[in-house]
């Protein structure tokens, strides 16, 4: 699983590598620009574009512009037709960028960017965007916005490090215009992909992302010794620890754990049954539904392997937990709101077992989230969608909505504050642990993942996490694996799926992952 980084993190890594050595900085720029140019030529060849392409390289005033001048020079030396366009005053450039600019001037001219607006781009032309890269913190001005707005949709854009205007940490588009058709065909980013490539607007505007190593290895090693681990990206390939899904050696059902799913009253049992069936399908040795008295009297599950027990009041749960073989609990799906749910949650957390809290178990604490946080521990996973997240962490949710505040930072902060593993559901699902380990599971890479936005889908996910925790897999790994498999089932089922379809598709998803 490749690491990805924020703007601040890559800047620290670069600083540790360069340490104010101008020659090192210059060598890195030469390497970055050369590799980017070679990748553009490779893309050009694979795309079978006409050999008469005209490359328009847009260079900004910072180091991204320096990369652009190297790209222009390398393309020119490879026999390509190149025009170079410059934004801003070159007198403020770094010494490395100024050197690359002067080397380009030995081969070709530079035109001011405002003249580019008058160029009529033809089919076969290619735009190389080296204007701002990761350093942009303010919106694109009107001039730049108009330039990008006027690039025809059929003209490929090669973004260098990140598409200009995309915040490389939050993924937000910083522009005075909406620019609906402004997207990169290919993004060539250096050493590490950035958070902003996968979040918000960045996830739909970055095109194909290719990471180019440029020799920041020492900086990365030094960074890792003094800082929290970088976020890891989970996409189409299974997580590195997917082998934990296999059942090896242990032969008895209790060797694979016993999950307890608490259910609500009559009419609300469906959510708990979905969670329980999913826990069974993902390998929990036994699963019991804890039902209130009225539901117990009428219970008739389609899945006969699900056991039931009375859980009418918190004392019933306390008594049932005297059985130490019950090692994973799920509370929330269809459980109901209010004081009784809070009491059940308190009992579950006091037991010290693996606990998944979802839906009603979270919302029941919206008036006093701190009373919940005081009880949470590292064997607890909370699985809110954004609305539930906002009720527990209103300050973080408001910052995400009103400020340029990245979801990864918000979930990391929520995990540290609450003391639990936090899974924030969404198109890009974020999983963070209190110890600083964070994963971004990119739903964009799974076909039909948008069909998971259906009633009961979250209950299935909660049950999948619970079932894996019952198998004594580390809670953080359980959460990431379950999220991945949940998305995998959407790819297998296709459009029109409903939550009832997902549990029976889990075995097929596991088989594909293990094979």
CSV table of C-alpha atoms in Angstrom, one decimal:
chain,number,residue,atom,x,y,z
A,1,UNK,CA,0.0,0.0,0.0
A,2,UNK,CA,1.7,3.2,-1.1
A,3,UNK,CA,2.1,6.1,1.3
A,4,UNK,CA,0.7,9.5,0.4
A,5,UNK,CA,1.5,12.8,1.9
A,6,UNK,CA,0.2,16.3,2.7
A,7,UNK,CA,1.9,19.5,1.4
A,8,UNK,CA,3.5,20.0,4.8
A,9,UNK,CA,4.9,16.5,4.9
A,10,UNK,CA,6.5,16.5,1.5
A,11,UNK,CA,8.0,20.0,2.2
A,12,UNK,CA,9.6,18.6,5.4
A,13,UNK,CA,10.9,15.6,3.5
A,14,UNK,CA,12.4,17.8,0.8
A,15,UNK,CA,14.0,20.1,3.5
A,16,UNK,CA,15.6,17.1,5.2
A,17,UNK,CA,17.0,15.9,1.8
A,18,UNK,CA,18.2,19.3,0.6
A,19,UNK,CA,19.4,20.9,3.9
A,20,UNK,CA,19.9,24.2,2.1
A,21,UNK,CA,22.4,22.7,-0.4
A,22,UNK,CA,21.6,24.5,-3.7
A,23,UNK,CA,23.3,21.8,-5.7
A,24,UNK,CA,21.1,19.1,-4.2
A,25,UNK,CA,18.1,21.2,-5.0
A,26,UNK,CA,19.2,21.7,-8.6
A,27,UNK,CA,19.9,18.0,-9.1
A,28,UNK,CA,16.4,17.1,-7.8
A,29,UNK,CA,14.8,19.6,-10.1
A,30,UNK,CA,16.7,18.3,-13.1
A,31,UNK,CA,15.7,14.7,-12.1
A,32,UNK,CA,12.1,15.6,-11.6
A,33,UNK,CA,11.8,17.5,-14.9
A,34,UNK,CA,13.6,14.9,-16.9
A,35,UNK,CA,11.5,12.1,-15.6
A,36,UNK,CA,8.3,14.0,-16.2
A,37,UNK,CA,9.3,14.7,-19.8
A,38,UNK,CA,10.1,11.1,-20.4
A,39,UNK,CA,6.8,10.1,-18.9
A,40,UNK,CA,5.0,12.5,-21.2
A,41,UNK,CA,6.7,11.0,-24.2
A,42,UNK,CA,5.8,7.5,-23.0
A,43,UNK,CA,2.2,8.6,-22.6
A,44,UNK,CA,2.3,10.2,-26.0
A,45,UNK,CA,3.5,6.9,-27.5
A,46,UNK,CA,1.0,4.7,-25.7
A,47,UNK,CA,-1.8,7.0,-26.6
A,48,UNK,CA,-0.7,6.8,-30.3
A,49,UNK,CA,-0.9,10.5,-30.8
A,50,UNK,CA,0.3,12.1,-34.0
A,51,UNK,CA,4.0,12.7,-34.2
A,52,UNK,CA,3.4,16.4,-35.1
A,53,UNK,CA,2.3,17.3,-31.6
A,54,UNK,CA,3.0,20.8,-30.3
A,55,UNK,CA,3.8,20.9,-26.6
A,56,UNK,CA,2.8,24.1,-24.8
A,57,UNK,CA,4.6,24.3,-21.4
A,58,UNK,CA,3.1,26.7,-18.9
A,59,UNK,CA,5.8,27.7,-16.3
A,60,UNK,CA,5.0,29.5,-13.1
A,61,UNK,CA,7.3,31.6,-10.9
A,62,UNK,CA,8.2,28.9,-8.3
A,63,UNK,CA,9.9,25.6,-8.4
A,64,UNK,CA,7.1,24.0,-10.4
A,65,UNK,CA,8.0,26.4,-13.1
A,66,UNK,CA,11.6,25.3,-12.8
A,67,UNK,CA,10.5,21.8,-13.4
A,68,UNK,CA,8.5,23.1,-16.4
A,69,UNK,CA,11.7,24.6,-18.0
A,70,UNK,CA,13.5,21.2,-17.6
A,71,UNK,CA,10.5,19.5,-19.2
A,72,UNK,CA,10.5,22.0,-22.1
A,73,UNK,CA,14.3,21.5,-22.7
A,74,UNK,CA,14.1,17.7,-22.5
A,75,UNK,CA,11.1,17.5,-24.9
A,76,UNK,CA,13.0,19.9,-27.3
A,77,UNK,CA,16.1,17.7,-27.1
A,78,UNK,CA,14.0,14.7,-28.0
A,79,UNK,CA,12.9,16.4,-31.2
A,80,UNK,CA,9.5,17.7,-30.1
A,81,UNK,CA,7.9,21.0,-31.0
A,82,UNK,CA,7.8,23.1,-27.8
A,83,UNK,CA,6.5,26.6,-26.9
A,84,UNK,CA,7.2,28.0,-23.4
A,85,UNK,CA,4.9,30.4,-21.6
A,86,UNK,CA,5.8,32.2,-18.4
A,87,UNK,CA,3.7,33.6,-15.6
A,88,UNK,CA,5.1,36.3,-13.3
A,89,UNK,CA,8.5,38.0,-12.9
A,90,UNK,CA,11.5,35.8,-13.2
A,91,UNK,CA,13.6,38.0,-10.8
A,92,UNK,CA,12.0,36.3,-7.8
A,93,UNK,CA,12.9,32.8,-8.9
A,94,UNK,CA,15.0,30.4,-6.8
A,95,UNK,CA,18.5,29.9,-8.1
A,96,UNK,CA,17.7,26.4,-9.3
A,97,UNK,CA,14.6,27.6,-11.3
A,98,UNK,CA,16.6,30.5,-12.7
A,99,UNK,CA,19.3,28.2,-13.9
A,100,UNK,CA,16.7,25.9,-15.6
A,101,UNK,CA,15.1,28.9,-17.2
A,102,UNK,CA,18.5,30.1,-18.6
A,103,UNK,CA,19.2,26.6,-20.0
A,104,UNK,CA,15.9,26.7,-21.8
A,105,UNK,CA,16.7,30.1,-23.3
A,106,UNK,CA,19.7,28.5,-25.0
A,107,UNK,CA,17.2,26.5,-27.0
A,108,UNK,CA,14.0,28.5,-27.4
A,109,UNK,CA,12.1,31.7,-26.4
A,110,UNK,CA,9.7,32.4,-23.6
A,111,UNK,CA,6.4,34.2,-24.1
A,112,UNK,CA,4.3,35.9,-21.4
A,113,UNK,CA,1.3,33.8,-20.3
A,114,UNK,CA,-1.2,36.4,-21.3
A,115,UNK,CA,-0.4,35.8,-25.0
A,116,UNK,CA,-1.3,32.1,-24.5
A,117,UNK,CA,-4.9,33.2,-24.2
A,118,UNK,CA,-4.8,34.1,-27.9
A,119,UNK,CA,-3.4,30.8,-29.1
A,120,UNK,CA,-5.9,28.6,-31.0
A,121,UNK,CA,-5.1,25.1,-29.7
A,122,UNK,CA,-5.4,22.4,-32.4
A,123,UNK,CA,-6.2,18.8,-32.2
A,124,UNK,CA,-2.9,17.1,-31.3
A,125,UNK,CA,-1.6,19.9,-29.1
A,126,UNK,CA,-0.7,19.1,-25.5
A,127,UNK,CA,-0.6,21.5,-22.6
A,128,UNK,CA,1.9,20.9,-19.8
A,129,UNK,CA,0.8,22.6,-16.6
A,130,UNK,CA,3.8,23.6,-14.5
A,131,UNK,CA,2.3,26.8,-13.1
A,132,UNK,CA,1.9,26.3,-9.4
A,133,UNK,CA,2.2,22.7,-8.3
A,134,UNK,CA,1.8,22.0,-4.5
A,135,UNK,CA,2.7,25.5,-3.4
A,136,UNK,CA,-0.6,27.2,-4.2
A,137,UNK,CA,-2.5,28.4,-1.1
A,138,UNK,CA,-4.7,31.1,-2.7
A,139,UNK,CA,-7.3,30.9,-5.5
A,140,UNK,CA,-6.2,31.0,-9.1
A,141,UNK,CA,-6.7,34.6,-10.3
A,142,UNK,CA,-9.0,35.5,-13.1
A,143,UNK,CA,-6.3,35.5,-15.7
A,144,UNK,CA,-5.2,31.9,-14.9
A,145,UNK,CA,-8.8,30.8,-14.5
A,146,UNK,CA,-9.7,32.1,-18.0
A,147,UNK,CA,-6.6,30.4,-19.5
A,148,UNK,CA,-7.7,27.0,-18.1
A,149,UNK,CA,-11.3,27.6,-18.9
A,150,UNK,CA,-10.5,28.2,-22.6
A,151,UNK,CA,-8.5,25.0,-23.0
A,152,UNK,CA,-10.7,22.8,-25.2
A,153,UNK,CA,-11.9,19.6,-23.6
A,154,UNK,CA,-10.1,17.5,-26.2
A,155,UNK,CA,-6.7,19.0,-25.5
A,156,UNK,CA,-4.7,16.7,-23.1
A,157,UNK,CA,-3.3,18.5,-19.9
A,158,UNK,CA,-0.2,17.0,-18.3
A,159,UNK,CA,-0.2,18.2,-14.7
A,160,UNK,CA,3.2,18.5,-13.0
A,161,UNK,CA,3.0,17.4,-9.4
A,162,UNK,CA,-0.7,18.5,-9.1
A,163,UNK,CA,-3.2,20.3,-11.4
A,164,UNK,CA,-2.8,24.0,-10.8
A,165,UNK,CA,-5.6,25.2,-8.5
A,166,UNK,CA,-6.0,22.0,-6.6
A,167,UNK,CA,-4.9,22.3,-3.0
A,168,UNK,CA,-2.5,19.4,-2.6
A,169,UNK,CA,-3.6,18.6,1.0
A,170,UNK,CA,-7.4,19.1,0.9
A,171,UNK,CA,-8.1,18.4,-2.8
A,172,UNK,CA,-10.2,21.6,-2.9
A,173,UNK,CA,-10.3,23.6,-6.2
A,174,UNK,CA,-8.9,27.0,-5.4
A,175,UNK,CA,-10.3,29.2,-8.2
A,176,UNK,CA,-12.5,32.2,-8.7
A,177,UNK,CA,-14.4,30.2,-11.4
A,178,UNK,CA,-16.0,26.8,-11.4
A,179,UNK,CA,-14.0,25.4,-14.3
A,180,UNK,CA,-16.2,22.4,-14.9
A,181,UNK,CA,-14.2,20.9,-17.8
A,182,UNK,CA,-10.7,21.6,-16.4
A,183,UNK,CA,-9.1,18.2,-15.7
A,184,UNK,CA,-5.7,16.7,-16.1
A,185,UNK,CA,-5.3,13.7,-18.5
A,186,UNK,CA,-2.2,12.7,-16.6
A,187,UNK,CA,-0.7,13.9,-13.3
A,188,UNK,CA,3.0,13.3,-12.8
A,189,UNK,CA,3.8,13.7,-9.2
A,190,UNK,CA,7.2,13.5,-7.5
A,191,UNK,CA,8.3,10.9,-4.9
A,192,UNK,CA,4.8,10.5,-3.2
A,193,UNK,CA,1.3,11.0,-4.3
A,194,UNK,CA,-0.4,13.8,-2.4
A,195,UNK,CA,-3.6,13.7,-0.3
A,196,UNK,CA,-5.2,16.3,-2.7
A,197,UNK,CA,-5.0,13.8,-5.6
A,198,UNK,CA,-7.6,11.7,-4.0
A,199,UNK,CA,-9.8,14.1,-2.0
A,200,UNK,CA,-12.7,16.4,-3.1
A,201,UNK,CA,-12.1,18.0,-6.5
A,202,UNK,CA,-8.7,16.4,-6.8
A,203,UNK,CA,-10.2,13.0,-7.0
A,204,UNK,CA,-12.1,13.8,-10.2
A,205,UNK,CA,-9.6,16.3,-11.8
A,206,UNK,CA,-6.3,14.5,-11.5
A,207,UNK,CA,-6.7,11.9,-14.3
A,208,UNK,CA,-4.3,9.1,-14.2
A,209,UNK,CA,-1.7,9.6,-11.4
A,210,UNK,CA,1.9,8.4,-11.9
A,211,UNK,CA,4.4,8.7,-9.1
A,212,UNK,CA,8.0,9.5,-10.2
A,213,UNK,CA,10.7,8.7,-7.6
A,214,UNK,CA,13.3,11.5,-7.6
A,215,UNK,CA,15.7,10.5,-4.9
A,216,UNK,CA,14.2,11.8,-1.6
A,217,UNK,CA,15.0,8.5,0.1
A,218,UNK,CA,17.2,10.0,2.8
A,219,UNK,CA,14.7,12.7,3.6
A,220,UNK,CA,11.9,10.1,3.9
A,221,UNK,CA,14.0,7.9,6.2
A,222,UNK,CA,14.8,10.9,8.5
A,223,UNK,CA,11.2,12.1,8.4
A,224,UNK,CA,9.9,8.6,9.5
A,225,UNK,CA,12.1,8.5,12.6
A,226,UNK,CA,10.6,11.7,14.1
A,227,UNK,CA,7.0,11.9,12.8
A,228,UNK,CA,3.8,9.9,12.7
A,229,UNK,CA,3.6,7.4,9.8
A,230,UNK,CA,2.4,8.7,6.4
A,231,UNK,CA,-1.2,7.9,5.3
A,232,UNK,CA,-1.4,4.6,3.4
A,233,UNK,CA,-3.6,4.4,0.2
A,234,UNK,CA,-5.8,1.4,-0.4
A,235,UNK,CA,-7.1,1.1,-3.9
A,236,UNK,CA,-7.9,-1.9,-6.2
A,237,UNK,CA,-5.1,-4.1,-4.9
A,238,UNK,CA,-5.9,-5.9,-1.5
A,239,UNK,CA,-4.3,-4.5,1.7
A,240,UNK,CA,-0.9,-6.0,2.5
A,241,UNK,CA,-2.4,-7.9,5.4
A,242,UNK,CA,-5.2,-9.5,3.4
A,243,UNK,CA,-3.8,-13.0,4.2
A,244,UNK,CA,-5.4,-12.7,7.6
A,245,UNK,CA,-8.7,-13.5,6.0
A,246,UNK,CA,-7.7,-17.1,5.5
A,247,UNK,CA,-8.6,-19.7,8.2
A,248,UNK,CA,-5.5,-21.7,8.9
A,249,UNK,CA,-4.8,-24.2,11.6
A,250,UNK,CA,-7.6,-23.5,14.0
A,251,UNK,CA,-10.3,-26.2,13.7
A,252,UNK,CA,-13.1,-25.3,16.3
A,253,UNK,CA,-15.7,-22.7,15.8
A,254,UNK,CA,-14.7,-21.0,19.1
A,255,UNK,CA,-11.2,-20.6,17.7
A,256,UNK,CA,-12.7,-18.1,15.3
A,257,UNK,CA,-14.5,-16.1,18.0
A,258,UNK,CA,-18.0,-15.3,19.1
A,259,UNK,CA,-19.7,-12.1,18.0
A,260,UNK,CA,-22.7,-10.5,19.8
A,261,UNK,CA,-24.9,-8.1,17.8
A,262,UNK,CA,-27.4,-6.1,19.8
A,263,UNK,CA,-30.7,-5.5,18.1
A,264,UNK,CA,-33.6,-3.1,18.6
A,265,UNK,CA,-37.2,-3.9,19.2
A,266,UNK,CA,-39.8,-5.4,16.9
A,267,UNK,CA,-39.6,-3.8,13.4
A,268,UNK,CA,-35.9,-2.9,13.8
A,269,UNK,CA,-34.4,-6.3,13.7
A,270,UNK,CA,-33.4,-6.2,10.1
A,271,UNK,CA,-30.3,-4.1,10.7
A,272,UNK,CA,-28.9,-6.4,13.3
A,273,UNK,CA,-29.7,-9.5,11.1
A,274,UNK,CA,-27.7,-7.9,8.3
A,275,UNK,CA,-24.8,-7.2,10.6
A,276,UNK,CA,-25.0,-10.7,12.2
A,277,UNK,CA,-25.1,-12.5,8.8
A,278,UNK,CA,-22.1,-10.4,7.6
A,279,UNK,CA,-20.1,-11.3,10.7
A,280,UNK,CA,-20.8,-15.0,10.0
A,281,UNK,CA,-19.9,-14.7,6.3
A,282,UNK,CA,-16.6,-13.0,7.1
A,283,UNK,CA,-15.6,-15.8,9.4
A,284,UNK,CA,-16.8,-15.3,12.9
A,285,UNK,CA,-17.1,-18.8,14.5
A,286,UNK,CA,-20.4,-18.0,16.1
A,287,UNK,CA,-22.8,-15.0,16.0
A,288,UNK,CA,-25.6,-14.3,18.5
A,289,UNK,CA,-28.2,-11.6,18.2
A,290,UNK,CA,-29.1,-10.0,21.5
A,291,UNK,CA,-32.8,-9.2,21.2
A,292,UNK,CA,-35.3,-7.3,23.5
A,293,UNK,CA,-38.2,-9.4,24.8
A,294,UNK,CA,-40.8,-8.3,22.2
A,295,UNK,CA,-38.4,-9.1,19.3
A,296,UNK,CA,-37.3,-12.4,20.8
A,297,UNK,CA,-40.9,-13.6,20.8
A,298,UNK,CA,-41.4,-13.1,17.1
A,299,UNK,CA,-37.8,-13.6,15.8
A,300,UNK,CA,-37.5,-15.8,12.8
A,301,UNK,CA,-34.3,-15.2,10.9
A,302,UNK,CA,-33.7,-16.5,7.4
A,303,UNK,CA,-30.2,-17.4,8.5
A,304,UNK,CA,-30.6,-20.3,10.8
A,305,UNK,CA,-26.9,-20.2,11.9
A,306,UNK,CA,-27.6,-17.0,13.8
A,307,UNK,CA,-28.3,-17.7,17.5
A,308,UNK,CA,-30.4,-15.4,19.7
A,309,UNK,CA,-30.5,-14.4,23.4
A,310,UNK,CA,-32.4,-12.1,25.5
A,311,UNK,CA,-31.0,-8.6,25.8
A,312,UNK,CA,-33.9,-6.6,27.1
A,313,UNK,CA,-32.0,-4.5,29.6
A,314,UNK,CA,-28.3,-3.7,30.3
A,315,UNK,CA,-28.2,-6.3,33.1
A,316,UNK,CA,-29.0,-9.0,30.6
A,317,UNK,CA,-25.9,-8.0,28.6
A,318,UNK,CA,-23.8,-7.9,31.8
A,319,UNK,CA,-24.9,-11.5,32.6
A,320,UNK,CA,-24.3,-12.7,29.0
A,321,UNK,CA,-20.8,-11.3,29.0
A,322,UNK,CA,-19.8,-13.6,31.8
A,323,UNK,CA,-19.1,-16.0,29.0
A,324,UNK,CA,-15.6,-15.0,28.2
A,325,UNK,CA,-15.7,-16.6,24.8
A,326,UNK,CA,-17.8,-13.7,23.5
A,327,UNK,CA,-15.0,-11.5,22.2
A,328,UNK,CA,-16.6,-9.0,19.8
A,329,UNK,CA,-19.7,-6.8,20.2
A,330,UNK,CA,-21.6,-4.6,17.7
A,331,UNK,CA,-24.0,-2.0,18.9
A,332,UNK,CA,-26.0,0.5,16.9
A,333,UNK,CA,-27.7,-1.0,13.9
A,334,UNK,CA,-31.4,-0.7,14.6
A,335,UNK,CA,-30.8,-0.4,18.3
A,336,UNK,CA,-32.8,2.8,18.9
A,337,UNK,CA,-31.9,6.1,20.4
A,338,UNK,CA,-31.8,7.2,24.0
A,339,UNK,CA,-30.7,6.3,27.5
A,340,UNK,CA,-31.2,2.6,27.2
A,341,UNK,CA,-28.8,2.5,24.2
A,342,UNK,CA,-26.3,4.6,26.2
A,343,UNK,CA,-26.5,2.1,29.1
A,344,UNK,CA,-25.9,-0.9,26.8
A,345,UNK,CA,-22.9,0.9,25.2
A,346,UNK,CA,-21.5,1.6,28.7
A,347,UNK,CA,-21.7,-2.0,29.6
A,348,UNK,CA,-20.1,-3.1,26.4
A,349,UNK,CA,-17.2,-0.7,26.7
A,350,UNK,CA,-16.6,-1.6,30.4
A,351,UNK,CA,-16.2,-5.2,29.4
A,352,UNK,CA,-12.9,-4.4,27.6
A,353,UNK,CA,-13.9,-6.5,24.6
A,354,UNK,CA,-13.6,-5.6,20.9
A,355,UNK,CA,-16.5,-3.2,20.3
A,356,UNK,CA,-18.0,-1.7,17.1
A,357,UNK,CA,-20.2,1.3,17.6
A,358,UNK,CA,-22.4,2.4,14.7
A,359,UNK,CA,-25.5,4.5,14.0
A,360,UNK,CA,-27.8,4.7,17.1
A,361,UNK,CA,-25.0,3.9,19.5
A,362,UNK,CA,-23.2,7.0,18.3
A,363,UNK,CA,-26.1,9.4,17.9
A,364,UNK,CA,-27.4,8.5,21.4
A,365,UNK,CA,-24.3,10.4,22.7
A,366,UNK,CA,-24.8,13.5,20.6
A,367,UNK,CA,-25.7,15.7,23.6
A,368,UNK,CA,-22.5,14.8,25.5
A,369,UNK,CA,-19.9,13.2,23.2
A,370,UNK,CA,-17.2,13.5,25.9
A,371,UNK,CA,-19.1,11.0,28.1
A,372,UNK,CA,-18.6,8.5,25.3
A,373,UNK,CA,-15.0,9.4,24.6
A,374,UNK,CA,-14.0,8.8,28.3
A,375,UNK,CA,-14.9,5.2,27.9
A,376,UNK,CA,-13.5,4.4,24.4
A,377,UNK,CA,-10.3,2.4,24.0
A,378,UNK,CA,-8.1,1.1,21.2
A,379,UNK,CA,-10.2,-2.0,20.8
A,380,UNK,CA,-13.2,0.2,19.9
A,381,UNK,CA,-14.1,1.1,16.3
A,382,UNK,CA,-16.7,3.8,15.6
A,383,UNK,CA,-18.1,3.9,12.1
A,384,UNK,CA,-20.0,7.2,11.5
A,385,UNK,CA,-21.1,8.7,8.2
A,386,UNK,CA,-20.6,12.4,8.0
A,387,UNK,CA,-23.9,13.3,9.7
A,388,UNK,CA,-23.1,11.1,12.7
A,389,UNK,CA,-19.5,12.4,12.7
A,390,UNK,CA,-20.8,16.0,12.9
A,391,UNK,CA,-22.9,15.1,16.0
A,392,UNK,CA,-19.8,13.8,17.8
A,393,UNK,CA,-17.2,16.2,16.4
A,394,UNK,CA,-19.2,19.3,15.4
A,395,UNK,CA,-16.1,21.6,15.4
A,396,UNK,CA,-14.2,19.3,13.0
A,397,UNK,CA,-17.3,18.9,10.8
A,398,UNK,CA,-17.8,22.7,10.6
A,399,UNK,CA,-14.1,23.2,9.7
A,400,UNK,CA,-14.5,20.6,6.9
A,401,UNK,CA,-17.5,22.4,5.5
A,402,UNK,CA,-16.4,26.0,5.9
A,403,UNK,CA,-12.6,25.9,5.7
A,404,UNK,CA,-10.0,24.3,3.5
A,405,UNK,CA,-9.7,21.5,6.1
A,406,UNK,CA,-8.8,18.1,4.9
A,407,UNK,CA,-10.9,15.1,5.8
A,408,UNK,CA,-7.7,13.1,6.7
A,409,UNK,CA,-6.7,15.6,9.3
A,410,UNK,CA,-10.2,15.7,10.7
A,411,UNK,CA,-10.4,11.9,11.1
A,412,UNK,CA,-6.9,11.7,12.6
A,413,UNK,CA,-7.9,14.4,15.1
A,414,UNK,CA,-11.2,12.7,15.9
A,415,UNK,CA,-9.4,9.4,16.6
A,416,UNK,CA,-6.8,11.1,18.9
A,417,UNK,CA,-9.6,12.9,20.7
A,418,UNK,CA,-11.9,10.0,21.2
A,419,UNK,CA,-9.3,7.3,21.8
A,420,UNK,CA,-10.9,4.9,19.3
A,421,UNK,CA,-10.3,3.8,15.8
A,422,UNK,CA,-12.5,6.1,13.6
A,423,UNK,CA,-13.9,5.1,10.2
A,424,UNK,CA,-15.6,7.9,8.4
A,425,UNK,CA,-17.7,6.5,5.6
A,426,UNK,CA,-17.8,8.1,2.2
A,427,UNK,CA,-16.7,7.8,-1.4
A,428,UNK,CA,-13.2,8.0,0.0
A,429,UNK,CA,-13.3,6.2,3.4
A,430,UNK,CA,-10.8,7.3,6.0
A,431,UNK,CA,-9.7,5.0,8.8
A,432,UNK,CA,-7.5,6.4,11.6
A,433,UNK,CA,-6.2,5.0,14.9
A,434,UNK,CA,-5.2,6.9,18.0
A,435,UNK,CA,-1.6,5.9,17.5
A,436,UNK,CA,-1.4,7.9,14.3
A,437,UNK,CA,-1.8,5.2,11.6
A,438,UNK,CA,-4.2,6.3,8.9
A,439,UNK,CA,-5.6,4.7,5.7
A,440,UNK,CA,-7.4,6.2,2.8
A,441,UNK,CA,-9.6,3.6,1.0
A,442,UNK,CA,-10.3,5.0,-2.4
A,443,UNK,CA,-13.8,4.0,-3.4
A,444,UNK,CA,-13.3,5.7,-6.8
A,445,UNK,CA,-11.2,2.6,-7.9
A,446,UNK,CA,-14.1,0.1,-7.3
A,447,UNK,CA,-16.8,-0.3,-9.9
A,448,UNK,CA,-20.3,0.4,-8.7
A,449,UNK,CA,-19.2,1.6,-5.3
A,450,UNK,CA,-21.8,4.4,-5.4
A,451,UNK,CA,-24.5,1.7,-5.2
A,452,UNK,CA,-23.3,1.1,-1.6
A,453,UNK,CA,-25.2,4.3,-0.7
A,454,UNK,CA,-28.3,2.2,0.2
A,455,UNK,CA,-30.2,1.4,3.4
A,456,UNK,CA,-28.5,-1.3,5.5
A,457,UNK,CA,-25.1,-1.1,3.8
A,458,UNK,CA,-23.5,0.5,6.8
A,459,UNK,CA,-25.0,-2.2,9.0
A,460,UNK,CA,-23.3,-4.8,6.8
A,461,UNK,CA,-20.0,-3.1,7.2
A,462,UNK,CA,-20.3,-2.9,11.0
A,463,UNK,CA,-21.0,-6.6,11.1
A,464,UNK,CA,-18.0,-7.4,8.8
A,465,UNK,CA,-15.7,-5.5,11.1
A,466,UNK,CA,-17.1,-7.2,14.2
A,467,UNK,CA,-16.7,-10.6,12.6
A,468,UNK,CA,-13.1,-10.0,11.8
A,469,UNK,CA,-12.4,-8.7,15.3
A,470,UNK,CA,-13.9,-11.9,16.7
A,471,UNK,CA,-11.2,-13.7,14.8
A,472,UNK,CA,-8.6,-11.9,16.8
A,473,UNK,CA,-7.3,-9.8,13.9
A,474,UNK,CA,-6.0,-6.4,15.0
A,475,UNK,CA,-8.9,-3.9,15.1
A,476,UNK,CA,-7.3,-1.5,12.7
A,477,UNK,CA,-6.5,-4.2,10.2
A,478,UNK,CA,-10.1,-5.5,10.6
A,479,UNK,CA,-11.5,-2.1,9.8
A,480,UNK,CA,-9.4,-1.6,6.7
A,481,UNK,CA,-10.0,-5.2,5.4
A,482,UNK,CA,-13.8,-5.0,6.0
A,483,UNK,CA,-13.9,-1.7,4.2
A,484,UNK,CA,-12.0,-3.1,1.2
A,485,UNK,CA,-14.2,-6.2,1.0
A,486,UNK,CA,-17.3,-4.1,1.3
A,487,UNK,CA,-16.3,-2.2,-1.8
A,488,UNK,CA,-15.2,-5.4,-3.5
A,489,UNK,CA,-18.8,-6.8,-3.1
A,490,UNK,CA,-20.1,-3.8,-4.9
A,491,UNK,CA,-17.8,-4.5,-7.9
A,492,UNK,CA,-19.1,-8.1,-7.9
A,493,UNK,CA,-22.8,-7.3,-7.5
A,494,UNK,CA,-23.1,-4.4,-9.9
A,495,UNK,CA,-25.8,-1.8,-10.2
A,496,UNK,CA,-29.1,-2.4,-8.4
A,497,UNK,CA,-27.5,-4.0,-5.3
A,498,UNK,CA,-29.3,-3.8,-2.0
A,499,UNK,CA,-27.8,-4.5,1.4
A,500,UNK,CA,-29.4,-7.9,1.6
A,501,UNK,CA,-27.2,-8.9,-1.4
A,502,UNK,CA,-23.9,-8.0,0.2
A,503,UNK,CA,-23.5,-10.7,2.9
A,504,UNK,CA,-23.9,-13.6,0.5
A,505,UNK,CA,-21.3,-12.0,-1.8
A,506,UNK,CA,-18.6,-11.8,0.9
A,507,UNK,CA,-17.3,-15.4,0.3
A,508,UNK,CA,-16.7,-14.6,-3.4
A,509,UNK,CA,-14.9,-11.4,-2.5
A,510,UNK,CA,-12.7,-13.2,0.1
A,511,UNK,CA,-11.9,-15.9,-2.5
A,512,UNK,CA,-10.8,-13.4,-5.0
A,513,UNK,CA,-8.6,-11.6,-2.5
A,514,UNK,CA,-6.9,-14.8,-1.3
A,515,UNK,CA,-6.3,-16.0,-4.8
